[in-house]
Short mmCIF file of N, CA and C in Angstrom, two decimals:
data_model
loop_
_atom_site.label_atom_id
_atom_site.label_comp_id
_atom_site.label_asym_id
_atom_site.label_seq_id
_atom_site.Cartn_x
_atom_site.Cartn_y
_atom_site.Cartn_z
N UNK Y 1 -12.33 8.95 28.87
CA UNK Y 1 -12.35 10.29 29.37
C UNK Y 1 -10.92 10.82 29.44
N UNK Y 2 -11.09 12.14 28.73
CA UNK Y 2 -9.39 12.82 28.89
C UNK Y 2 -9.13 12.63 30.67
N UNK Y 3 -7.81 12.79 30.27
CA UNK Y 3 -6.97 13.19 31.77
C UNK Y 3 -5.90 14.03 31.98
N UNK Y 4 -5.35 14.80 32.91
CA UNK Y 4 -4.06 15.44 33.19
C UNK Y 4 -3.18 14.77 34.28
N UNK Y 5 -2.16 14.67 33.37
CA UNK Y 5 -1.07 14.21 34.38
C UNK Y 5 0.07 15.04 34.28
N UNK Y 6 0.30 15.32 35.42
CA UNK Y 6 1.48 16.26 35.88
C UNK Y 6 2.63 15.65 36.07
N UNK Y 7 3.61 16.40 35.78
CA UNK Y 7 5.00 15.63 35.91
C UNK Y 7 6.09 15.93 36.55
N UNK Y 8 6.19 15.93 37.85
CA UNK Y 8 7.45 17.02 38.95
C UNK Y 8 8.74 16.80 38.53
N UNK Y 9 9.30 17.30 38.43
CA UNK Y 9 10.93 17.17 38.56
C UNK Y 9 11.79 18.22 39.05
N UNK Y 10 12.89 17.61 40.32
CA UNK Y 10 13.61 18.84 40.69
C UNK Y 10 15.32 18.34 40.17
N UNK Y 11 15.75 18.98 39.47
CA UNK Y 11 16.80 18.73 39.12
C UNK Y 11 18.20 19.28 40.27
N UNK Y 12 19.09 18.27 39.78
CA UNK Y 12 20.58 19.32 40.39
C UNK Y 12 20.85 20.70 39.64
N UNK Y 13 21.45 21.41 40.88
CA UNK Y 13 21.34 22.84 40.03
C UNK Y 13 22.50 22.87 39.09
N UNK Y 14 23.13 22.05 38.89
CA UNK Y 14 24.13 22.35 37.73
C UNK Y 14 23.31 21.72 36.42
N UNK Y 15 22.36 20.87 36.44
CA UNK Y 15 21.58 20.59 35.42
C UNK Y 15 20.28 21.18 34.99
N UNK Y 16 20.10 22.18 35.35
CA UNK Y 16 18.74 22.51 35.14
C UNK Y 16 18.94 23.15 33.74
N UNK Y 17 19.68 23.80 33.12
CA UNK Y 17 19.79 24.13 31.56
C UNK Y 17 19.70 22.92 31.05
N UNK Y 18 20.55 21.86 31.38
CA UNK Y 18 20.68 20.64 30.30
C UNK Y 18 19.04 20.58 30.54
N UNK Y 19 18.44 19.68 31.54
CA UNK Y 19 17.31 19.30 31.69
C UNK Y 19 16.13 20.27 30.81
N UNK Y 20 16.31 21.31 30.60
CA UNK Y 20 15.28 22.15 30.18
C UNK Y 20 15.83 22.53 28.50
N UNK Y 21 16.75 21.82 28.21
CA UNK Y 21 17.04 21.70 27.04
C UNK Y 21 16.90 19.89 26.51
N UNK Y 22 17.21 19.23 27.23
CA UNK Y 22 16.52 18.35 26.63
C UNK Y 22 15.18 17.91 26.79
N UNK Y 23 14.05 18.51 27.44
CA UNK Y 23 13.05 18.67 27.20
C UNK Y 23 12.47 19.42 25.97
N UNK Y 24 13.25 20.50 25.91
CA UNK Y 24 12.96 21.55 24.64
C UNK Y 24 12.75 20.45 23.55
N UNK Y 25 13.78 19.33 23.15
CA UNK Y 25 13.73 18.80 22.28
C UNK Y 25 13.40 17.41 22.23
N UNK Y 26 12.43 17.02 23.51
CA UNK Y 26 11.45 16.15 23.58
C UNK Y 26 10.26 16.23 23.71
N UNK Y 27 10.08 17.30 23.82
CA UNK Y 27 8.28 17.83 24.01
C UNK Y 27 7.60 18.29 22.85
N UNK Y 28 8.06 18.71 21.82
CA UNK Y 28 7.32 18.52 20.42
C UNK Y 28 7.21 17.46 19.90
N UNK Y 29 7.71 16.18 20.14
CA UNK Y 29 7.96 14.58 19.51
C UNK Y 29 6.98 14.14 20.28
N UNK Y 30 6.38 14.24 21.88
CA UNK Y 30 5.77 14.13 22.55
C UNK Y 30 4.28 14.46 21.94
N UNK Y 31 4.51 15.66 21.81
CA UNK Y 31 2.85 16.32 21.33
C UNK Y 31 2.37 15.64 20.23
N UNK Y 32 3.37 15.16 19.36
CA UNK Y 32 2.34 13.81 17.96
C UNK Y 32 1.93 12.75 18.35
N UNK Y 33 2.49 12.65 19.97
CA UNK Y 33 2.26 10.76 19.68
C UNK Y 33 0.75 10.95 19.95
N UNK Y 34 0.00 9.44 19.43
CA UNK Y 34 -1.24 9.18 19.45
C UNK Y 34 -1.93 9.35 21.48
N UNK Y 35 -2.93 10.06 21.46
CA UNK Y 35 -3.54 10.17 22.52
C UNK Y 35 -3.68 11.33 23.35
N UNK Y 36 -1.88 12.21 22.73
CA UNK Y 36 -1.67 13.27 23.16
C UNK Y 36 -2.44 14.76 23.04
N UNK Y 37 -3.10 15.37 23.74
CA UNK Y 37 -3.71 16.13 23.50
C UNK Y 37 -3.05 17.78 23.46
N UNK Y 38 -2.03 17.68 25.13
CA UNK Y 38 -1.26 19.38 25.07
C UNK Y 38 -0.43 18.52 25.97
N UNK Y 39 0.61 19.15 26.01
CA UNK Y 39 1.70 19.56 26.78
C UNK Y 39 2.61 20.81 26.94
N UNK Y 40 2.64 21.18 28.62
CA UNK Y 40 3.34 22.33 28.50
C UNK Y 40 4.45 22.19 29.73
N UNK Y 41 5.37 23.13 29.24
CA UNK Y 41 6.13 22.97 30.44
C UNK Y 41 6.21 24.50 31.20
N UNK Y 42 6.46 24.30 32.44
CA UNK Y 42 6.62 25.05 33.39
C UNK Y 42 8.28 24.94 34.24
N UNK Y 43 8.32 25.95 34.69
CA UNK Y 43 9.54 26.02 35.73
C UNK Y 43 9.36 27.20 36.63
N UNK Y 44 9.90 26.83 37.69
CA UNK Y 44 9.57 27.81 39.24
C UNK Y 44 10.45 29.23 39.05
N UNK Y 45 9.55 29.84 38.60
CA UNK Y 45 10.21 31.07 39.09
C UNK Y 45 10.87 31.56 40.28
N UNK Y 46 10.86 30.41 41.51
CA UNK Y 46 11.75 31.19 42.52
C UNK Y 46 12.09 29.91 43.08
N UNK Y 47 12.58 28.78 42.08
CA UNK Y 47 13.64 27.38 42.08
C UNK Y 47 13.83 27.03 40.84
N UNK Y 48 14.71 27.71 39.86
CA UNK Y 48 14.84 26.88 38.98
C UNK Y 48 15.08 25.50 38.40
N UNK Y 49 15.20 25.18 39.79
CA UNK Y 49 15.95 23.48 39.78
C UNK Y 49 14.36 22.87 39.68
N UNK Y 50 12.89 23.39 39.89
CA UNK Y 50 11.74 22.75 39.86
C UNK Y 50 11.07 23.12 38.37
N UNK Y 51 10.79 21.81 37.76
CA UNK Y 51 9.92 21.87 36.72
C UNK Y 51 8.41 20.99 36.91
N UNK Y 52 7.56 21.15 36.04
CA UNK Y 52 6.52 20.82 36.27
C UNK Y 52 5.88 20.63 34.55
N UNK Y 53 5.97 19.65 34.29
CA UNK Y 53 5.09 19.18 33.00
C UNK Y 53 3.45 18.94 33.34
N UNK Y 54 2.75 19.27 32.21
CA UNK Y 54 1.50 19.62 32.48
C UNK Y 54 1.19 19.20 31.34
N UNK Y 55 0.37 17.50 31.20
CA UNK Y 55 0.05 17.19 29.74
C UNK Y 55 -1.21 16.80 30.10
N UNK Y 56 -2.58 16.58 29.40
CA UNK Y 56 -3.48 16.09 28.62
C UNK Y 56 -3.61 15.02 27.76
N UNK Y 57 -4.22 14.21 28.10
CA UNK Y 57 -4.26 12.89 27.11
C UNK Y 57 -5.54 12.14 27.44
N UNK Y 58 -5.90 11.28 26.16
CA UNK Y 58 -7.38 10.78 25.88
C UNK Y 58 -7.44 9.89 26.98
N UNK Y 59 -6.54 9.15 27.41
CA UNK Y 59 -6.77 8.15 28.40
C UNK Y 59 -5.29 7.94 29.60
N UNK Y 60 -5.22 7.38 30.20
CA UNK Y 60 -4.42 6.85 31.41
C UNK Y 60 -3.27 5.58 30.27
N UNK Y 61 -4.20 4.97 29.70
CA UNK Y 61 -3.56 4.26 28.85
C UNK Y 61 -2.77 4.27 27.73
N UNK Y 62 -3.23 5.72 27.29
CA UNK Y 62 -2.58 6.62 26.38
C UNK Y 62 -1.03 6.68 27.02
N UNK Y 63 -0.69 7.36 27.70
CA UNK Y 63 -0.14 8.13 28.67
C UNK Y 63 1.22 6.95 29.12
N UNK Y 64 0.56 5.89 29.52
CA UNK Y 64 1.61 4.79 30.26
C UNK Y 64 2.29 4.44 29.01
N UNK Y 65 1.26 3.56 27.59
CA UNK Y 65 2.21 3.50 26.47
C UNK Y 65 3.35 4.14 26.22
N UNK Y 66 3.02 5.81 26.32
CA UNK Y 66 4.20 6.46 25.14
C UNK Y 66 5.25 6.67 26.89
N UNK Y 67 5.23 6.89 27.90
CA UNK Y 67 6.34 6.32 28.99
C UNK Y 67 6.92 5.06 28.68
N UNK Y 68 6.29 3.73 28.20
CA UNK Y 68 7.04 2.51 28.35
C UNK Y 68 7.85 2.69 26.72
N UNK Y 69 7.56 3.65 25.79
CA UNK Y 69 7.86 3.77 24.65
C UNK Y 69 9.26 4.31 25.13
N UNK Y 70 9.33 5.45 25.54
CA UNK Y 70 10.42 6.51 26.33
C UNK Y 70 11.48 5.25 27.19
N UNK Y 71 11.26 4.41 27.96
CA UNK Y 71 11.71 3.88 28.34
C UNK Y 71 12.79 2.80 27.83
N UNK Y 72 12.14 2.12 27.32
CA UNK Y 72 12.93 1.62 25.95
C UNK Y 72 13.72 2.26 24.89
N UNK Y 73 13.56 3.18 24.86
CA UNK Y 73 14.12 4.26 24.14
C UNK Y 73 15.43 4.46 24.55
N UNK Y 74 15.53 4.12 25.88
CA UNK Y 74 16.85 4.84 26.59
C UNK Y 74 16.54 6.28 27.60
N UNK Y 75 15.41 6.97 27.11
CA UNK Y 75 15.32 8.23 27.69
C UNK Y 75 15.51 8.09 29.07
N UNK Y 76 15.32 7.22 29.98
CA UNK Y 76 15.43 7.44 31.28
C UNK Y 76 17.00 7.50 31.52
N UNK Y 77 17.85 6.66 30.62
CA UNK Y 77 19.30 6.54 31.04
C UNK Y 77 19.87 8.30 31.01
N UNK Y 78 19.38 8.88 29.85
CA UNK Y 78 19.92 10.16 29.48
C UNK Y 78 19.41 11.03 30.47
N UNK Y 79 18.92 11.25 31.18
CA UNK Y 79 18.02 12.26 31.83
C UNK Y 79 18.23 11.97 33.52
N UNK Y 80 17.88 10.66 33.78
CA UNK Y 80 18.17 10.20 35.64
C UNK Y 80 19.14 11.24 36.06
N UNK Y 81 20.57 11.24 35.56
CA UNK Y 81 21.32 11.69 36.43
C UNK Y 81 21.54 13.27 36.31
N UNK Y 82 20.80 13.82 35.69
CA UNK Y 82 20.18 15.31 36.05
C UNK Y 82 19.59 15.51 37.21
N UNK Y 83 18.53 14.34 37.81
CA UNK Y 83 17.90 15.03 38.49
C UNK Y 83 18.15 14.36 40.23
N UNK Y 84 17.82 15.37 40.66
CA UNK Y 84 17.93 15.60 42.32
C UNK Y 84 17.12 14.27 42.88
N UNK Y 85 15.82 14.21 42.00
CA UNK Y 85 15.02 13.06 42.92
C UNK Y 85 14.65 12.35 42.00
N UNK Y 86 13.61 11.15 42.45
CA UNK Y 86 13.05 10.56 41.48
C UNK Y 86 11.65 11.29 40.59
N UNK Y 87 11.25 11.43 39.45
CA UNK Y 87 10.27 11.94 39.14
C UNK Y 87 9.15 11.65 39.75
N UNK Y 88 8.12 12.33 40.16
CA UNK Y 88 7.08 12.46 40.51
C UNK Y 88 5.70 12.43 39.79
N UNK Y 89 4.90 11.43 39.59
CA UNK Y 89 3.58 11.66 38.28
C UNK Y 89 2.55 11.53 38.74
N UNK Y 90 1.51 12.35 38.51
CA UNK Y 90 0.01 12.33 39.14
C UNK Y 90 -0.86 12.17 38.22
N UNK Y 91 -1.68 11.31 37.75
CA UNK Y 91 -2.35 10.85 37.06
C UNK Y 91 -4.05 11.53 37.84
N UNK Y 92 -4.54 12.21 36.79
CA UNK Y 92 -5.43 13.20 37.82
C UNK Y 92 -7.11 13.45 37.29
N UNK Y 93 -7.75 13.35 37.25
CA UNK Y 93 -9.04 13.82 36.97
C UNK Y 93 -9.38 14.97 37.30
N UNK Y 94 -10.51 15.66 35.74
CA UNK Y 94 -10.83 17.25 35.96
C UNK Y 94 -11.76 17.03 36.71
N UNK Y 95 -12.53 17.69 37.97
CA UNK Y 95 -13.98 17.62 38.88
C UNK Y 95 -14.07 18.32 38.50
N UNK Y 96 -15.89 18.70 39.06
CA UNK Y 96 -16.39 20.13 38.93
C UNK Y 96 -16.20 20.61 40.08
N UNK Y 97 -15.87 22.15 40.28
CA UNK Y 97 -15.77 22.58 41.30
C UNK Y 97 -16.91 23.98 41.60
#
């Protein structure tokens, strides 16, 4: 069963361009990998230092892969010290409401 997992991040305010530029050019590489269904990004119109990724994917398992992929990668080294806190991820199910 698909899932959405959300992705918080509040950056330092001297990084929030970098951060939203190197997302720019990780979030289309993102959208091929296998499992991936959408991803979008968001940012607070009244905190720019808050972003909010908003992806879709076939499974939970999907999802952890292409993170431990990212990880290895280095991506966490490049990116940590942008941000204000530690990232935040909610691994979430659609209900009916």
């Amino acid at each position: 069963m698909a899932i959405s997992v959300y992705v918080v991040a509040k950056t330092n305010p001297d990084q929030s361009e970098a951060f939203h530029e190197f997302l720019k050019e990780l979030l289309p590489e993102t959208r091929t990998k296998e499992g991936c269904q959408h991803v979008e990004l968001t940012q607070n119109q009244d905190d720019p230092t808050h972003f909010v990724v908003f992806e879709k994917w076939d499974s939970r398992e999907h999802h952890e892969r292409y993170v431990r992929d990212l990880m290895k990668s280095g991506t966490r080294d490049r990116v940590y010290h942008m941000l204000a806190s530690e990232l935040a991820v909610y691994y979430c199910d659609v209900v009916e409401a």
